[in-house]
mmCIF file of C-alpha atoms in Angstrom:
data_model
loop_
_atom_site.group_PDB
_atom_site.id
_atom_site.type_symbol
_atom_site.label_atom_id
_atom_site.label_comp_id
_atom_site.label_asym_id
_atom_site.label_seq_id
_atom_site.Cartn_x
_atom_site.Cartn_y
_atom_site.Cartn_z
ATOM 1 C CA MET A 1 -0.786 -23.149 3.220
ATOM 2 C CA PRO A 2 -4.044 -21.759 1.816
ATOM 3 C CA ASP A 3 -5.683 -18.940 3.775
ATOM 4 C CA ILE A 4 -8.750 -21.097 4.517
ATOM 5 C CA ALA A 5 -6.548 -23.730 6.162
ATOM 6 C CA ASN A 6 -4.762 -21.003 8.152
ATOM 7 C CA HIS A 7 -8.039 -19.580 9.411
ATOM 8 C CA GLU A 8 -9.437 -22.983 10.345
ATOM 9 C CA THR A 9 -6.207 -23.870 12.144
ATOM 10 C CA ALA A 10 -6.344 -20.644 14.147
ATOM 11 C CA ALA A 11 -10.031 -21.172 14.890
ATOM 12 C CA ILE A 12 -9.522 -24.730 16.145
ATOM 13 C CA LEU A 13 -6.550 -23.714 18.313
ATOM 14 C CA LEU A 14 -8.518 -20.846 19.843
ATOM 15 C CA MET A 15 -11.436 -23.169 20.582
ATOM 16 C CA LEU A 16 -9.032 -25.500 22.443
ATOM 17 C CA LEU A 17 -7.931 -22.654 24.743
ATOM 18 C CA ASP A 18 -9.929 -21.246 27.626
ATOM 19 C CA GLU A 19 -11.667 -17.915 27.066
ATOM 20 C CA GLU A 20 -9.020 -15.778 28.813
ATOM 21 C CA GLU A 21 -6.133 -17.287 26.850
ATOM 22 C CA ALA A 22 -8.035 -17.027 23.564
ATOM 23 C CA ALA A 23 -8.980 -13.409 24.301
ATOM 24 C CA THR A 24 -5.322 -12.521 24.909
ATOM 25 C CA ILE A 25 -4.429 -13.808 21.451
ATOM 26 C CA VAL A 26 -7.400 -12.233 19.672
ATOM 27 C CA ALA A 27 -6.589 -8.854 21.221
ATOM 28 C CA ARG A 28 -3.307 -8.824 19.290
ATOM 29 C CA LEU A 29 -4.883 -9.436 15.880
ATOM 30 C CA ASP A 30 -5.742 -6.826 13.271
ATOM 31 C CA PRO A 31 -9.444 -6.110 12.646
ATOM 32 C CA SER A 32 -9.425 -8.007 9.333
ATOM 33 C CA GLU A 33 -7.745 -10.998 10.987
ATOM 34 C CA ILE A 34 -10.290 -10.994 13.813
ATOM 35 C CA GLU A 35 -13.110 -10.999 11.256
ATOM 36 C CA ARG A 36 -11.670 -13.926 9.286
ATOM 37 C CA VAL A 37 -10.745 -16.037 12.308
ATOM 38 C CA GLY A 38 -14.056 -15.209 14.000
ATOM 39 C CA GLY A 39 -15.894 -16.353 10.898
ATOM 40 C CA ALA A 40 -13.918 -19.589 10.879
ATOM 41 C CA MET A 41 -14.732 -20.151 14.552
ATOM 42 C CA PHE A 42 -18.432 -19.566 13.870
ATOM 43 C CA ALA A 43 -18.293 -22.065 11.005
ATOM 44 C CA LEU A 44 -16.903 -24.817 13.232
ATOM 45 C CA HIS A 45 -19.469 -27.412 14.245
ATOM 46 C CA ASP A 46 -18.479 -31.006 14.868
ATOM 47 C CA VAL A 47 -14.677 -31.038 14.739
ATOM 48 C CA ASP A 48 -13.415 -34.585 14.784
ATOM 49 C CA GLU A 49 -10.078 -35.756 16.145
ATOM 50 C CA MET A 50 -8.546 -35.961 12.650
ATOM 51 C CA ARG A 51 -9.229 -32.275 11.935
ATOM 52 C CA VAL A 52 -7.848 -31.244 15.319
ATOM 53 C CA THR A 53 -4.700 -33.314 14.725
ATOM 54 C CA ALA A 54 -4.271 -31.810 11.254
ATOM 55 C CA ALA A 55 -4.642 -28.299 12.683
ATOM 56 C CA LEU A 56 -2.023 -29.009 15.349
ATOM 57 C CA ASP A 57 0.343 -30.439 12.723
ATOM 58 C CA ARG A 58 -0.049 -27.316 10.599
ATOM 59 C CA PHE A 59 0.581 -25.115 13.624
ATOM 60 C CA VAL A 60 3.725 -27.012 14.645
ATOM 61 C CA ALA A 61 5.056 -26.901 11.068
ATOM 62 C CA SER A 62 4.499 -23.144 10.911
ATOM 63 C CA ALA A 63 5.961 -22.574 14.383
ATOM 64 C CA ARG A 64 9.221 -24.227 13.361
ATOM 65 C CA ARG A 65 9.716 -21.451 10.807
ATOM 66 C CA VAL A 66 9.147 -18.634 13.324
ATOM 67 C CA SER A 67 11.543 -17.621 16.055
ATOM 68 C CA SER A 68 9.780 -17.438 19.402
ATOM 69 C CA VAL A 69 12.151 -14.638 20.399
ATOM 70 C CA ASP A 70 11.232 -12.304 17.526
ATOM 71 C CA ALA A 71 7.743 -11.522 18.808
ATOM 72 C CA GLU A 72 9.050 -9.853 21.970
ATOM 73 C CA VAL A 73 12.229 -8.229 20.620
ATOM 74 C CA SER A 74 10.681 -4.862 19.801
ATOM 75 C CA GLY A 75 9.095 -4.350 23.210
ATOM 76 C CA HIS A 76 12.191 -5.565 25.066
ATOM 77 C CA LEU A 77 14.472 -3.357 22.961
ATOM 78 C CA ASN A 78 12.244 -0.357 23.644
ATOM 79 C CA GLY A 79 12.425 -0.996 27.387
ATOM 80 C CA VAL A 80 16.208 -1.474 27.383
ATOM 81 C CA MET A 81 16.856 1.707 25.400
ATOM 82 C CA THR A 82 14.500 3.773 27.537
ATOM 83 C CA ARG A 83 16.177 2.603 30.748
ATOM 84 C CA ALA A 84 19.672 3.138 29.333
ATOM 85 C CA LEU A 85 19.209 6.433 27.472
ATOM 86 C CA GLY A 86 16.159 8.033 29.006
ATOM 87 C CA GLY A 87 12.812 8.997 27.557
ATOM 88 C CA GLU A 88 14.174 11.746 25.309
ATOM 89 C CA ARG A 89 17.186 10.043 23.703
ATOM 90 C CA ALA A 90 15.749 6.515 23.432
ATOM 91 C CA PRO A 91 13.213 7.299 20.661
ATOM 92 C CA VAL A 92 15.946 8.932 18.567
ATOM 93 C CA MET A 93 18.158 5.843 18.839
ATOM 94 C CA LEU A 94 15.251 3.482 18.186
ATOM 95 C CA ASP A 95 14.425 5.394 14.997
ATOM 96 C CA ARG A 96 17.950 4.609 13.794
ATOM 97 C CA ILE A 97 17.792 0.945 14.791
ATOM 98 C CA ILE A 98 14.298 -0.196 13.837
ATOM 99 C CA PRO A 99 13.781 -0.609 10.057
ATOM 100 C CA GLU A 100 11.347 1.879 8.573
ATOM 101 C CA ALA A 101 9.203 -0.947 7.168
ATOM 102 C CA LEU A 102 8.438 -2.116 10.718
ATOM 103 C CA ALA A 103 7.223 1.265 11.884
ATOM 104 C CA ASN A 104 3.568 1.781 12.681
ATOM 105 C CA PRO A 105 3.249 5.481 13.480
ATOM 106 C CA LEU A 106 -0.547 5.454 13.974
ATOM 107 C CA PRO A 107 -1.446 2.011 15.351
ATOM 108 C CA THR A 108 -4.967 3.082 16.360
ATOM 109 C CA LEU A 109 -5.832 4.264 12.852
ATOM 110 C CA LYS A 110 -6.596 0.759 11.568
ATOM 111 C CA TRP A 111 -9.531 0.461 13.976
ATOM 112 C CA LEU A 112 -11.430 3.456 12.617
ATOM 113 C CA SER A 113 -14.152 3.059 10.019
ATOM 114 C CA VAL A 114 -14.659 5.328 7.027
ATOM 115 C CA ASP A 115 -17.530 6.957 8.938
ATOM 116 C CA ASP A 116 -15.215 7.685 11.871
ATOM 117 C CA LEU A 117 -12.588 9.196 9.599
ATOM 118 C CA VAL A 118 -15.085 11.366 7.753
ATOM 119 C CA ALA A 119 -16.432 12.629 11.089
ATOM 120 C CA LEU A 120 -12.950 13.415 12.351
ATOM 121 C CA GLY A 121 -12.112 15.198 9.112
ATOM 122 C CA ALA A 122 -15.129 17.429 9.543
ATOM 123 C CA THR A 123 -14.158 18.527 13.054
ATOM 124 C CA GLU A 124 -10.358 18.439 13.223
ATOM 125 C CA HIS A 125 -7.712 20.692 11.676
ATOM 126 C CA PRO A 126 -7.051 19.957 7.972
ATOM 127 C CA GLN A 127 -3.399 19.138 8.727
ATOM 128 C CA PHE A 128 -4.502 16.414 11.136
ATOM 129 C CA THR A 129 -6.832 15.019 8.497
ATOM 130 C CA ALA A 130 -4.008 15.091 5.947
ATOM 131 C CA LEU A 131 -1.807 13.097 8.340
ATOM 132 C CA LEU A 132 -4.487 10.416 8.624
ATOM 133 C CA ILE A 133 -5.106 10.274 4.866
ATOM 134 C CA ALA A 134 -1.362 9.861 4.271
ATOM 135 C CA HIS A 135 -1.292 6.713 6.395
ATOM 136 C CA LEU A 136 -4.469 5.023 5.191
ATOM 137 C CA ASP A 137 -4.741 2.256 2.637
ATOM 138 C CA PRO A 138 -5.306 4.050 -0.706
ATOM 139 C CA ILE A 139 -8.730 2.455 -1.198
ATOM 140 C CA VAL A 140 -9.887 3.572 2.257
ATOM 141 C CA ALA A 141 -8.354 7.003 1.736
ATOM 142 C CA ALA A 142 -10.230 7.339 -1.559
ATOM 143 C CA ALA A 143 -13.510 6.515 0.179
ATOM 144 C CA VAL A 144 -12.847 9.108 2.878
ATOM 145 C CA VAL A 145 -11.851 11.848 0.424
ATOM 146 C CA GLY A 146 -14.866 11.075 -1.722
ATOM 147 C CA ARG A 147 -17.189 11.772 1.210
ATOM 148 C CA MET A 148 -15.577 15.040 2.251
ATOM 149 C CA ALA A 149 -17.132 18.384 1.448
ATOM 150 C CA GLU A 150 -16.155 19.288 -2.093
ATOM 151 C CA VAL A 151 -14.652 22.574 -0.923
ATOM 152 C CA ASP A 152 -12.218 20.673 1.343
ATOM 153 C CA GLN A 153 -11.069 17.869 -0.949
ATOM 154 C CA ALA A 154 -8.343 19.600 -2.950
ATOM 155 C CA ASN A 155 -7.005 21.353 0.150
ATOM 156 C CA ILE A 156 -6.627 18.040 1.983
ATOM 157 C CA LEU A 157 -4.934 16.307 -0.963
ATOM 158 C CA TYR A 158 -2.579 19.251 -1.361
ATOM 159 C CA ARG A 159 -1.645 19.038 2.317
ATOM 160 C CA VAL A 160 -0.990 15.293 1.976
ATOM 161 C CA ALA A 161 1.199 15.794 -1.085
ATOM 162 C CA THR A 162 3.271 18.472 0.665
ATOM 163 C CA LEU A 163 3.345 16.904 4.132
ATOM 164 C CA GLY A 164 6.890 17.017 5.450
ATOM 165 C CA ALA A 165 8.608 15.209 8.309
ATOM 166 C CA VAL A 166 6.342 14.564 11.286
ATOM 167 C CA SER A 167 7.754 14.447 14.799
ATOM 168 C CA ALA A 168 7.275 11.557 17.176
ATOM 169 C CA GLN A 169 5.348 13.844 19.516
ATOM 170 C CA ALA A 170 2.978 14.889 16.734
ATOM 171 C CA PHE A 171 2.289 11.230 15.948
ATOM 172 C CA ALA A 172 1.801 10.540 19.662
ATOM 173 C CA ASP A 173 -0.707 13.378 19.972
ATOM 174 C CA ALA A 174 -2.539 12.272 16.830
ATOM 175 C CA ASP A 175 -2.777 8.666 17.958
ATOM 176 C CA ALA A 176 -3.965 9.765 21.403
ATOM 177 C CA LEU A 177 -6.758 11.722 19.749
ATOM 178 C CA LEU A 178 -7.714 8.641 17.750
ATOM 179 C CA ALA A 179 -7.643 6.602 20.935
ATOM 180 C CA ASP A 180 -10.003 9.088 22.571
ATOM 181 C CA HIS A 181 -12.353 8.560 19.646
ATOM 182 C CA ILE A 182 -12.568 4.782 20.023
ATOM 183 C CA GLY A 183 -11.279 4.230 23.567
ATOM 184 C CA SER A 184 -7.812 2.641 23.173
ATOM 185 C CA GLY A 185 -4.401 2.917 21.458
ATOM 186 C CA LYS A 186 -0.801 4.089 21.883
ATOM 187 C CA ALA A 187 1.744 6.267 20.061
ATOM 188 C CA THR A 188 4.924 5.221 18.237
ATOM 189 C CA ARG A 189 7.856 6.610 16.251
ATOM 190 C CA SER A 190 8.099 9.491 13.817
ATOM 191 C CA ASP A 191 7.764 8.948 10.082
ATOM 192 C CA THR A 192 5.494 9.820 7.177
ATOM 193 C CA ASN A 193 4.177 8.060 4.081
ATOM 194 C CA ALA A 194 2.986 11.241 2.458
ATOM 195 C CA GLY A 195 3.876 12.611 -0.939
ATOM 196 C CA VAL A 196 3.098 12.334 -4.607
ATOM 197 C CA PRO A 197 2.854 8.486 -4.713
ATOM 198 C CA VAL A 198 0.214 8.551 -1.963
ATOM 199 C CA ILE A 199 -1.977 11.010 -3.862
ATOM 200 C CA ALA A 200 -1.494 9.124 -7.130
ATOM 201 C CA ALA A 201 -2.571 5.876 -5.439
ATOM 202 C CA ILE A 202 -5.599 7.519 -3.824
ATOM 203 C CA LEU A 203 -6.792 9.124 -7.050
ATOM 204 C CA ASN A 204 -6.463 5.784 -8.824
ATOM 205 C CA HIS A 205 -9.367 4.560 -6.677
ATOM 206 C CA VAL A 206 -11.827 7.440 -6.857
ATOM 207 C CA PRO A 207 -14.574 7.844 -9.493
ATOM 208 C CA LYS A 208 -13.554 9.471 -12.765
ATOM 209 C CA ALA A 209 -15.504 12.698 -12.174
ATOM 210 C CA LEU A 210 -13.939 13.221 -8.740
ATOM 211 C CA ASP A 211 -10.509 12.328 -10.110
ATOM 212 C CA GLN A 212 -10.743 14.935 -12.859
ATOM 213 C CA ARG A 213 -12.110 17.600 -10.516
ATOM 214 C CA MET A 214 -9.340 17.000 -7.989
ATOM 215 C CA MET A 215 -6.612 17.134 -10.616
ATOM 216 C CA ARG A 216 -7.965 20.455 -11.923
ATOM 217 C CA ALA A 217 -8.153 21.859 -8.405
ATOM 218 C CA LEU A 218 -4.639 20.655 -7.534
ATOM 219 C CA ALA A 219 -3.316 22.193 -10.751
ATOM 220 C CA LYS A 220 -4.737 25.557 -9.663
ATOM 221 C CA LEU A 221 -3.004 25.227 -6.286
ATOM 222 C CA ASP A 222 0.342 23.992 -7.627
ATOM 223 C CA LYS A 223 0.685 23.111 -11.309
ATOM 224 C CA PRO A 224 4.154 21.447 -11.089
ATOM 225 C CA LEU A 225 2.950 19.327 -8.162
ATOM 226 C CA ALA A 226 -0.177 18.299 -10.076
ATOM 227 C CA GLN A 227 2.016 17.295 -13.009
ATOM 228 C CA ARG A 228 4.220 15.132 -10.773
ATOM 229 C CA ILE A 229 1.115 13.440 -9.403
ATOM 230 C CA ASP A 230 -0.187 12.846 -12.915
ATOM 231 C CA ASP A 231 3.176 11.439 -13.985
ATOM 232 C CA ASP A 232 2.947 8.936 -11.142
ATOM 233 C CA ARG A 233 -0.526 7.745 -12.115
ATOM 234 C CA VAL A 234 0.655 5.033 -14.494
ATOM 235 C CA VAL A 235 3.783 2.911 -14.015
ATOM 236 C CA PHE A 236 5.459 0.716 -16.596
ATOM 237 C CA ASP A 237 3.942 -2.488 -15.174
ATOM 238 C CA ASP A 238 0.464 -1.041 -15.775
ATOM 239 C CA LEU A 239 1.033 -1.244 -19.511
ATOM 240 C CA LEU A 240 0.905 -5.027 -19.205
ATOM 241 C CA ALA A 241 -2.784 -4.706 -18.268
ATOM 242 C CA LEU A 242 -3.554 -3.358 -21.740
ATOM 243 C CA SER A 243 -5.147 -5.597 -24.329
ATOM 244 C CA ASP A 244 -2.807 -7.194 -26.871
ATOM 245 C CA LYS A 245 -4.109 -4.793 -29.503
ATOM 246 C CA ASP A 246 -3.533 -1.673 -27.382
ATOM 247 C CA LEU A 247 -0.159 -2.812 -26.072
ATOM 248 C CA GLY A 248 0.914 -3.524 -29.644
ATOM 249 C CA ALA A 249 -0.192 -0.024 -30.652
ATOM 250 C CA VAL A 250 1.895 1.483 -27.842
ATOM 251 C CA CYS A 251 4.957 -0.528 -28.882
ATOM 252 C CA ARG A 252 4.583 0.463 -32.536
ATOM 253 C CA THR A 253 4.356 4.124 -31.560
ATOM 254 C CA ALA A 254 7.240 4.084 -29.071
ATOM 255 C CA ASP A 255 10.848 4.490 -30.127
ATOM 256 C CA ALA A 256 12.522 1.091 -30.537
ATOM 257 C CA THR A 257 15.603 2.265 -28.659
ATOM 258 C CA ASP A 258 13.418 3.349 -25.720
ATOM 259 C CA ILE A 259 11.741 -0.069 -25.656
ATOM 260 C CA ALA A 260 15.071 -1.915 -25.646
ATOM 261 C CA ILE A 261 16.377 0.227 -22.786
ATOM 262 C CA ALA A 262 13.066 0.132 -20.870
ATOM 263 C CA LEU A 263 13.091 -3.674 -20.922
ATOM 264 C CA LYS A 264 16.553 -3.856 -19.371
ATOM 265 C CA GLY A 265 16.173 -5.751 -16.112
ATOM 266 C CA VAL A 266 12.442 -6.400 -16.664
ATOM 267 C CA PRO A 267 11.434 -10.017 -15.794
ATOM 268 C CA ASP A 268 11.383 -12.397 -18.752
ATOM 269 C CA ALA A 269 7.637 -13.006 -18.420
ATOM 270 C CA GLN A 270 6.937 -9.295 -18.838
ATOM 271 C CA ARG A 271 9.300 -9.052 -21.799
ATOM 272 C CA GLU A 272 7.587 -11.959 -23.504
ATOM 273 C CA ARG A 273 4.197 -10.325 -22.920
ATOM 274 C CA ILE A 274 5.438 -7.299 -24.867
ATOM 275 C CA PHE A 275 7.210 -9.393 -27.507
ATOM 276 C CA SER A 276 3.981 -11.320 -28.094
ATOM 277 C CA THR A 277 2.354 -8.161 -29.460
ATOM 278 C CA MET A 278 5.098 -7.726 -32.063
ATOM 279 C CA SER A 279 5.764 -9.567 -35.277
ATOM 280 C CA ALA A 280 8.158 -12.488 -34.939
ATOM 281 C CA ARG A 281 10.840 -10.548 -36.818
ATOM 282 C CA ALA A 282 10.430 -7.413 -34.678
ATOM 283 C CA ALA A 283 10.495 -9.468 -31.495
ATOM 284 C CA ASP A 284 13.706 -11.256 -32.548
ATOM 285 C CA THR A 285 15.303 -7.932 -33.427
ATOM 286 C CA MET A 286 14.358 -6.529 -30.027
ATOM 287 C CA ARG A 287 15.706 -9.586 -28.206
ATOM 288 C CA ALA A 288 19.012 -9.224 -30.055
ATOM 289 C CA ALA A 289 19.196 -5.518 -29.235
ATOM 290 C CA ILE A 290 18.649 -6.217 -25.544
ATOM 291 C CA ALA A 291 21.223 -9.044 -25.542
ATOM 292 C CA GLU A 292 23.841 -6.707 -27.030
ATOM 293 C CA GLN A 293 23.326 -4.025 -24.399
ATOM 294 C CA GLY A 294 26.016 -3.414 -21.855
ATOM 295 C CA PRO A 295 25.318 -2.046 -18.360
ATOM 296 C CA ILE A 296 22.721 0.736 -18.430
ATOM 297 C CA ARG A 297 22.151 3.283 -15.701
ATOM 298 C CA LEU A 298 18.923 2.851 -13.788
ATOM 299 C CA ALA A 299 18.107 6.506 -14.453
ATOM 300 C CA ASP A 300 18.277 5.833 -18.202
ATOM 301 C CA VAL A 301 15.982 2.818 -17.894
ATOM 302 C CA GLN A 302 13.478 4.863 -15.907
ATOM 303 C CA ALA A 303 13.666 7.720 -18.410
ATOM 304 C CA ALA A 304 12.944 5.320 -21.291
ATOM 305 C CA GLN A 305 10.007 3.828 -19.390
ATOM 306 C CA ARG A 306 8.622 7.303 -18.683
ATOM 307 C CA ALA A 307 8.840 8.153 -22.379
ATOM 308 C CA ILE A 308 6.821 5.060 -23.290
ATOM 309 C CA ILE A 309 4.297 5.763 -20.516
ATOM 310 C CA ALA A 310 3.912 9.355 -21.728
ATOM 311 C CA GLY A 311 3.151 8.079 -25.217
ATOM 312 C CA ALA A 312 0.629 5.583 -23.849
ATOM 313 C CA LYS A 313 -1.104 8.277 -21.766
ATOM 314 C CA ALA A 314 -1.328 10.545 -24.809
ATOM 315 C CA MET A 315 -2.886 7.692 -26.786
ATOM 316 C CA GLY A 316 -5.298 7.043 -23.933
ATOM 317 C CA ASP A 317 -6.304 10.708 -23.738
ATOM 318 C CA SER A 318 -6.951 10.796 -27.468
ATOM 319 C CA GLY A 319 -9.026 7.606 -27.344
ATOM 320 C CA ALA A 320 -6.612 5.649 -29.526
ATOM 321 C CA ILE A 321 -6.252 3.021 -26.780
ATOM 322 C CA GLN A 322 -8.206 2.102 -23.658
ATOM 323 C CA LEU A 323 -5.831 2.909 -20.823
ATOM 324 C CA GLY A 324 -7.708 2.025 -17.652
ATOM 325 C CA LYS A 325 -10.750 0.124 -16.457
ATOM 326 C CA GLY A 326 -13.252 1.337 -19.009
ATOM 327 C CA ASP A 327 -14.622 4.200 -16.902
ATOM 328 C CA GLY A 328 -11.644 6.434 -17.378
ATOM 329 C CA ASP A 329 -9.877 5.540 -14.128
ATOM 330 C CA TYR A 330 -6.252 4.535 -14.372
ATOM 331 C CA VAL A 331 -5.284 0.948 -13.727
#
């Protein structure tokens, strides 16, 4: 259902509960969810019986699709493993069992504002700051890096890009420090989201001048690493954001064999977007070439896509095409 309907449903249900019950539910929401649901609650005035009934119907329909057991599985599993294996062996086994995508190594981090993070970065060890930056949303991370002292920026990004495995205890200590800063929180499992993709995503959201200065500084610290970051700045899907004219220019410049291989496995809608920039004859020829292809290794597809991206970046650097948002930032 639309987000607005979801928020109104949650707001109405919370208003039907007593304050203690509603507070228990709100305490488990993310900050952004609290803001949206709180706004919906504030917007409620005269709620008639029909709207209440509709909200309850929506809730029941959604509840049928969610297992009531799932919500408590993680906590129960944690307790069982700790009792059975002890405090030292249980976390190791849980790391093997719980999917990486479900991990939340710094649960308290989401409650800190950009101001909080900038203040922490100014007082804590750079490696601690790098750990936080690695686990922030790229847009938030870009805002934090942009407000750091210029002398510290490249050092922090370098530490993020080279951050290795982080122990569960290190995450626990880091989250405890964050909890001390805002008054609550707990630690979880070991993991890291650091590396080249993180830095590439962060730099995609900073102003052009800062982006260029950081890339120059990173190149001085580690030129191969800076090159890997730069290579990760634009992905094949980003080419679809180009204008028809610029995308057509990229396709005319790229090797036809590379295009045919690069489009292997690409969704039909994306293929047609590229074909639309070609002449009808060229597009038909390309479709035939793709249809005649046998199985192609993923590595070969990725290599062909990188070759096309490299050509597009060179055209963007020369000004032949507009690769980005108009201010020089990558899309």
